[in-house]
Amino acid sequence: MSLEIETKHGKVDITNDVIATIAGGAAEENFGIVGMASQHQIRDGLTDILRRENFTKGVIVRQEEDGLHIDMYIIVSFGTKISEVAHNVQERVKYTLEKTLGLSVETVNIYVQGVKVMKEA
């Protein structure tokens, strides 16, 4: 599925993979985020943190009549307040997608898939 935007110069077609990559990049910029996780960790065999090229496994984009709905599967850093990290991710992803795509993002749902303890150097 993709997003079609009509302009006076023609059509712009943006795939859900591109939207997922933008959303995943925006999420990773937040303090307390270790990375993205796969929605189906055991089925995909990905118990590790996803790299940028695999964000589509950790970000689900749904397009409905009222706007975009984003589901994100994240891993947070141990010792951070999970509710605050999730709220910050929601705000940044919504802002980034609305500014980048010019569309309404109705929901950003956060699913915390794990907590990672960072080793001190």
mmCIF file with all atom_site columns, C-alpha atoms in Angstrom:
data_model
loop_
_atom_site.group_PDB
_atom_site.id
_atom_site.type_symbol
_atom_site.label_atom_id
_atom_site.label_alt_id
_atom_site.label_comp_id
_atom_site.label_asym_id
_atom_site.label_entity_id
_atom_site.label_seq_id
_atom_site.pdbx_PDB_ins_code
_atom_site.Cartn_x
_atom_site.Cartn_y
_atom_site.Cartn_z
_atom_site.occupancy
_atom_site.B_iso_or_equiv
_atom_site.pdbx_formal_charge
_atom_site.auth_seq_id
_atom_site.auth_comp_id
_atom_site.auth_asym_id
_atom_site.auth_atom_id
_atom_site.pdbx_PDB_model_num
ATOM 1   C CA . MET A 1 1   ? 0.000  0.000   0.000   1.00 0.00 ? 1   MET A CA 1
ATOM 2   C CA . SER A 1 2   ? 1.177  3.520   -0.605  1.00 0.00 ? 2   SER A CA 1
ATOM 3   C CA . LEU A 1 3   ? 0.223  7.113   -0.046  1.00 0.00 ? 3   LEU A CA 1
ATOM 4   C CA . GLU A 1 4   ? -0.680 9.236   -3.076  1.00 0.00 ? 4   GLU A CA 1
ATOM 5   C CA . ILE A 1 5   ? -0.420 13.005  -2.940  1.00 0.00 ? 5   ILE A CA 1
ATOM 6   C CA . GLU A 1 6   ? -1.719 15.157  -5.790  1.00 0.00 ? 6   GLU A CA 1
ATOM 7   C CA . THR A 1 7   ? 0.153  18.381  -6.540  1.00 0.00 ? 7   THR A CA 1
ATOM 8   C CA . LYS A 1 8   ? -0.214 20.906  -9.325  1.00 0.00 ? 8   LYS A CA 1
ATOM 9   C CA . HIS A 1 9   ? 2.876  19.363  -10.950 1.00 0.00 ? 9   HIS A CA 1
ATOM 10  C CA . GLY A 1 10  ? 1.671  15.758  -10.775 1.00 0.00 ? 10  GLY A CA 1
ATOM 11  C CA . LYS A 1 11  ? 1.402  12.826  -8.380  1.00 0.00 ? 11  LYS A CA 1
ATOM 12  C CA . VAL A 1 12  ? 3.723  11.795  -5.577  1.00 0.00 ? 12  VAL A CA 1
ATOM 13  C CA . ASP A 1 13  ? 3.567  8.168   -4.435  1.00 0.00 ? 13  ASP A CA 1
ATOM 14  C CA . ILE A 1 14  ? 5.078  7.350   -1.015  1.00 0.00 ? 14  ILE A CA 1
ATOM 15  C CA . THR A 1 15  ? 5.238  3.719   0.101   1.00 0.00 ? 15  THR A CA 1
ATOM 16  C CA . ASN A 1 16  ? 4.486  2.561   3.628   1.00 0.00 ? 16  ASN A CA 1
ATOM 17  C CA . ASP A 1 17  ? 8.114  1.411   3.901   1.00 0.00 ? 17  ASP A CA 1
ATOM 18  C CA . VAL A 1 18  ? 9.277  5.004   3.461   1.00 0.00 ? 18  VAL A CA 1
ATOM 19  C CA . ILE A 1 19  ? 6.779  6.213   6.079   1.00 0.00 ? 19  ILE A CA 1
ATOM 20  C CA . ALA A 1 20  ? 7.978  3.466   8.465   1.00 0.00 ? 20  ALA A CA 1
ATOM 21  C CA . THR A 1 21  ? 11.618 4.462   7.936   1.00 0.00 ? 21  THR A CA 1
ATOM 22  C CA . ILE A 1 22  ? 10.857 8.131   8.662   1.00 0.00 ? 22  ILE A CA 1
ATOM 23  C CA . ALA A 1 23  ? 8.884  7.176   11.794  1.00 0.00 ? 23  ALA A CA 1
ATOM 24  C CA . GLY A 1 24  ? 11.597 4.787   13.015  1.00 0.00 ? 24  GLY A CA 1
ATOM 25  C CA . GLY A 1 25  ? 14.308 7.383   12.486  1.00 0.00 ? 25  GLY A CA 1
ATOM 26  C CA . ALA A 1 26  ? 12.319 9.968   14.428  1.00 0.00 ? 26  ALA A CA 1
ATOM 27  C CA . ALA A 1 27  ? 11.726 7.502   17.267  1.00 0.00 ? 27  ALA A CA 1
ATOM 28  C CA . GLU A 1 28  ? 15.397 6.578   17.583  1.00 0.00 ? 28  GLU A CA 1
ATOM 29  C CA . GLU A 1 29  ? 16.360 10.222  18.156  1.00 0.00 ? 29  GLU A CA 1
ATOM 30  C CA . ASN A 1 30  ? 14.604 10.193  21.543  1.00 0.00 ? 30  ASN A CA 1
ATOM 31  C CA . PHE A 1 31  ? 16.447 9.779   24.830  1.00 0.00 ? 31  PHE A CA 1
ATOM 32  C CA . GLY A 1 32  ? 15.726 6.377   26.369  1.00 0.00 ? 32  GLY A CA 1
ATOM 33  C CA . ILE A 1 33  ? 15.235 4.538   23.086  1.00 0.00 ? 33  ILE A CA 1
ATOM 34  C CA . VAL A 1 34  ? 17.722 1.758   22.472  1.00 0.00 ? 34  VAL A CA 1
ATOM 35  C CA . GLY A 1 35  ? 16.152 0.849   19.144  1.00 0.00 ? 35  GLY A CA 1
ATOM 36  C CA . MET A 1 36  ? 13.278 -0.715  17.286  1.00 0.00 ? 36  MET A CA 1
ATOM 37  C CA . ALA A 1 37  ? 12.135 -4.307  17.765  1.00 0.00 ? 37  ALA A CA 1
ATOM 38  C CA . SER A 1 38  ? 10.401 -6.698  15.418  1.00 0.00 ? 38  SER A CA 1
ATOM 39  C CA . GLN A 1 39  ? 6.642  -6.995  15.832  1.00 0.00 ? 39  GLN A CA 1
ATOM 40  C CA . HIS A 1 40  ? 6.990  -10.792 15.648  1.00 0.00 ? 40  HIS A CA 1
ATOM 41  C CA . GLN A 1 41  ? 10.355 -11.327 17.309  1.00 0.00 ? 41  GLN A CA 1
ATOM 42  C CA . ILE A 1 42  ? 10.257 -15.116 17.472  1.00 0.00 ? 42  ILE A CA 1
ATOM 43  C CA . ARG A 1 43  ? 8.701  -15.683 14.035  1.00 0.00 ? 43  ARG A CA 1
ATOM 44  C CA . ASP A 1 44  ? 11.140 -13.296 12.349  1.00 0.00 ? 44  ASP A CA 1
ATOM 45  C CA . GLY A 1 45  ? 14.073 -14.641 14.331  1.00 0.00 ? 45  GLY A CA 1
ATOM 46  C CA . LEU A 1 46  ? 14.989 -11.079 15.232  1.00 0.00 ? 46  LEU A CA 1
ATOM 47  C CA . THR A 1 47  ? 15.475 -10.783 18.941  1.00 0.00 ? 47  THR A CA 1
ATOM 48  C CA . ASP A 1 48  ? 18.033 -8.055  18.408  1.00 0.00 ? 48  ASP A CA 1
ATOM 49  C CA . ILE A 1 49  ? 17.583 -4.378  17.791  1.00 0.00 ? 49  ILE A CA 1
ATOM 50  C CA . LEU A 1 50  ? 16.555 -3.635  14.217  1.00 0.00 ? 50  LEU A CA 1
ATOM 51  C CA . ARG A 1 51  ? 18.772 -1.592  11.968  1.00 0.00 ? 51  ARG A CA 1
ATOM 52  C CA . ARG A 1 52  ? 17.484 1.290   9.892   1.00 0.00 ? 52  ARG A CA 1
ATOM 53  C CA . GLU A 1 53  ? 16.944 -0.920  6.824   1.00 0.00 ? 53  GLU A CA 1
ATOM 54  C CA . ASN A 1 54  ? 14.626 -3.212  8.847   1.00 0.00 ? 54  ASN A CA 1
ATOM 55  C CA . PHE A 1 55  ? 12.395 -0.567  10.452  1.00 0.00 ? 55  PHE A CA 1
ATOM 56  C CA . THR A 1 56  ? 9.470  -1.880  8.418   1.00 0.00 ? 56  THR A CA 1
ATOM 57  C CA . LYS A 1 57  ? 9.389  -4.947  10.711  1.00 0.00 ? 57  LYS A CA 1
ATOM 58  C CA . GLY A 1 58  ? 9.087  -2.735  13.800  1.00 0.00 ? 58  GLY A CA 1
ATOM 59  C CA . VAL A 1 59  ? 6.787  -0.005  12.471  1.00 0.00 ? 59  VAL A CA 1
ATOM 60  C CA . ILE A 1 60  ? 3.336  -0.771  11.104  1.00 0.00 ? 60  ILE A CA 1
ATOM 61  C CA . VAL A 1 61  ? 1.647  1.924   8.997   1.00 0.00 ? 61  VAL A CA 1
ATOM 62  C CA . ARG A 1 62  ? -2.120 1.831   8.536   1.00 0.00 ? 62  ARG A CA 1
ATOM 63  C CA . GLN A 1 63  ? -3.913 4.287   6.296   1.00 0.00 ? 63  GLN A CA 1
ATOM 64  C CA . GLU A 1 64  ? -7.547 4.913   7.025   1.00 0.00 ? 64  GLU A CA 1
ATOM 65  C CA . GLU A 1 65  ? -9.984 7.594   5.947   1.00 0.00 ? 65  GLU A CA 1
ATOM 66  C CA . ASP A 1 66  ? -9.310 9.741   9.017   1.00 0.00 ? 66  ASP A CA 1
ATOM 67  C CA . GLY A 1 67  ? -5.509 9.691   8.568   1.00 0.00 ? 67  GLY A CA 1
ATOM 68  C CA . LEU A 1 68  ? -2.416 7.657   9.337   1.00 0.00 ? 68  LEU A CA 1
ATOM 69  C CA . HIS A 1 69  ? -2.179 5.244   12.253  1.00 0.00 ? 69  HIS A CA 1
ATOM 70  C CA . ILE A 1 70  ? 1.298  4.124   13.324  1.00 0.00 ? 70  ILE A CA 1
ATOM 71  C CA . ASP A 1 71  ? 2.145  1.120   15.530  1.00 0.00 ? 71  ASP A CA 1
ATOM 72  C CA . MET A 1 72  ? 5.733  1.102   16.834  1.00 0.00 ? 72  MET A CA 1
ATOM 73  C CA . TYR A 1 73  ? 7.568  -1.713  18.599  1.00 0.00 ? 73  TYR A CA 1
ATOM 74  C CA . ILE A 1 74  ? 10.460 -0.318  20.640  1.00 0.00 ? 74  ILE A CA 1
ATOM 75  C CA . ILE A 1 75  ? 13.166 -1.307  23.101  1.00 0.00 ? 75  ILE A CA 1
ATOM 76  C CA . VAL A 1 76  ? 13.867 1.156   25.906  1.00 0.00 ? 76  VAL A CA 1
ATOM 77  C CA . SER A 1 77  ? 16.897 1.710   28.076  1.00 0.00 ? 77  SER A CA 1
ATOM 78  C CA . PHE A 1 78  ? 16.833 0.371   31.639  1.00 0.00 ? 78  PHE A CA 1
ATOM 79  C CA . GLY A 1 79  ? 16.380 3.104   34.233  1.00 0.00 ? 79  GLY A CA 1
ATOM 80  C CA . THR A 1 80  ? 14.264 5.407   32.099  1.00 0.00 ? 80  THR A CA 1
ATOM 81  C CA . LYS A 1 81  ? 10.631 6.209   32.811  1.00 0.00 ? 81  LYS A CA 1
ATOM 82  C CA . ILE A 1 82  ? 8.881  4.117   30.171  1.00 0.00 ? 82  ILE A CA 1
ATOM 83  C CA . SER A 1 83  ? 5.712  6.209   30.063  1.00 0.00 ? 83  SER A CA 1
ATOM 84  C CA . GLU A 1 84  ? 7.733  9.389   29.470  1.00 0.00 ? 84  GLU A CA 1
ATOM 85  C CA . VAL A 1 85  ? 9.872  7.773   26.766  1.00 0.00 ? 85  VAL A CA 1
ATOM 86  C CA . ALA A 1 86  ? 6.733  6.474   25.028  1.00 0.00 ? 86  ALA A CA 1
ATOM 87  C CA . HIS A 1 87  ? 5.058  9.897   25.206  1.00 0.00 ? 87  HIS A CA 1
ATOM 88  C CA . ASN A 1 88  ? 8.155  11.602  23.762  1.00 0.00 ? 88  ASN A CA 1
ATOM 89  C CA . VAL A 1 89  ? 8.299  9.067   20.918  1.00 0.00 ? 89  VAL A CA 1
ATOM 90  C CA . GLN A 1 90  ? 4.622  9.638   20.137  1.00 0.00 ? 90  GLN A CA 1
ATOM 91  C CA . GLU A 1 91  ? 5.075  13.406  20.005  1.00 0.00 ? 91  GLU A CA 1
ATOM 92  C CA . ARG A 1 92  ? 8.243  13.350  17.887  1.00 0.00 ? 92  ARG A CA 1
ATOM 93  C CA . VAL A 1 93  ? 6.946  10.761  15.406  1.00 0.00 ? 93  VAL A CA 1
ATOM 94  C CA . LYS A 1 94  ? 3.634  12.595  14.982  1.00 0.00 ? 94  LYS A CA 1
ATOM 95  C CA . TYR A 1 95  ? 5.405  15.944  14.501  1.00 0.00 ? 95  TYR A CA 1
ATOM 96  C CA . THR A 1 96  ? 8.013  14.561  12.080  1.00 0.00 ? 96  THR A CA 1
ATOM 97  C CA . LEU A 1 97  ? 5.496  12.712  9.894   1.00 0.00 ? 97  LEU A CA 1
ATOM 98  C CA . GLU A 1 98  ? 3.094  15.656  9.766   1.00 0.00 ? 98  GLU A CA 1
ATOM 99  C CA . LYS A 1 99  ? 5.899  18.074  8.826   1.00 0.00 ? 99  LYS A CA 1
ATOM 100 C CA . THR A 1 100 ? 7.502  15.684  6.334   1.00 0.00 ? 100 THR A CA 1
ATOM 101 C CA . LEU A 1 101 ? 4.353  14.360  4.645   1.00 0.00 ? 101 LEU A CA 1
ATOM 102 C CA . GLY A 1 102 ? 1.880  17.148  5.328   1.00 0.00 ? 102 GLY A CA 1
ATOM 103 C CA . LEU A 1 103 ? -0.759 14.657  6.449   1.00 0.00 ? 103 LEU A CA 1
ATOM 104 C CA . SER A 1 104 ? -2.700 14.103  9.625   1.00 0.00 ? 104 SER A CA 1
ATOM 105 C CA . VAL A 1 105 ? -1.344 11.396  11.928  1.00 0.00 ? 105 VAL A CA 1
ATOM 106 C CA . GLU A 1 106 ? -4.234 10.272  14.091  1.00 0.00 ? 106 GLU A CA 1
ATOM 107 C CA . THR A 1 107 ? -2.503 7.794   16.409  1.00 0.00 ? 107 THR A CA 1
ATOM 108 C CA . VAL A 1 108 ? 0.994  6.632   17.289  1.00 0.00 ? 108 VAL A CA 1
ATOM 109 C CA . ASN A 1 109 ? 0.677  3.433   19.330  1.00 0.00 ? 109 ASN A CA 1
ATOM 110 C CA . ILE A 1 110 ? 3.777  2.342   21.254  1.00 0.00 ? 110 ILE A CA 1
ATOM 111 C CA . TYR A 1 111 ? 4.449  -1.288  22.168  1.00 0.00 ? 111 TYR A CA 1
ATOM 112 C CA . VAL A 1 112 ? 7.460  -1.746  24.445  1.00 0.00 ? 112 VAL A CA 1
ATOM 113 C CA . GLN A 1 113 ? 9.026  -5.079  23.439  1.00 0.00 ? 113 GLN A CA 1
ATOM 114 C CA . GLY A 1 114 ? 11.955 -5.020  25.830  1.00 0.00 ? 114 GLY A CA 1
ATOM 115 C CA . VAL A 1 115 ? 14.244 -3.203  28.215  1.00 0.00 ? 115 VAL A CA 1
ATOM 116 C CA . LYS A 1 116 ? 17.974 -3.230  27.644  1.00 0.00 ? 116 LYS A CA 1
ATOM 117 C CA . VAL A 1 117 ? 20.551 -2.769  30.370  1.00 0.00 ? 117 VAL A CA 1
ATOM 118 C CA . MET A 1 118 ? 23.405 -0.668  29.059  1.00 0.00 ? 118 MET A CA 1
ATOM 119 C CA . LYS A 1 119 ? 26.871 -1.748  30.145  1.00 0.00 ? 119 LYS A CA 1
ATOM 120 C CA . GLU A 1 120 ? 29.002 0.957   31.700  1.00 0.00 ? 120 GLU A CA 1
ATOM 121 C CA . ALA A 1 121 ? 32.432 1.459   30.179  1.00 0.00 ? 121 ALA A CA 1
#
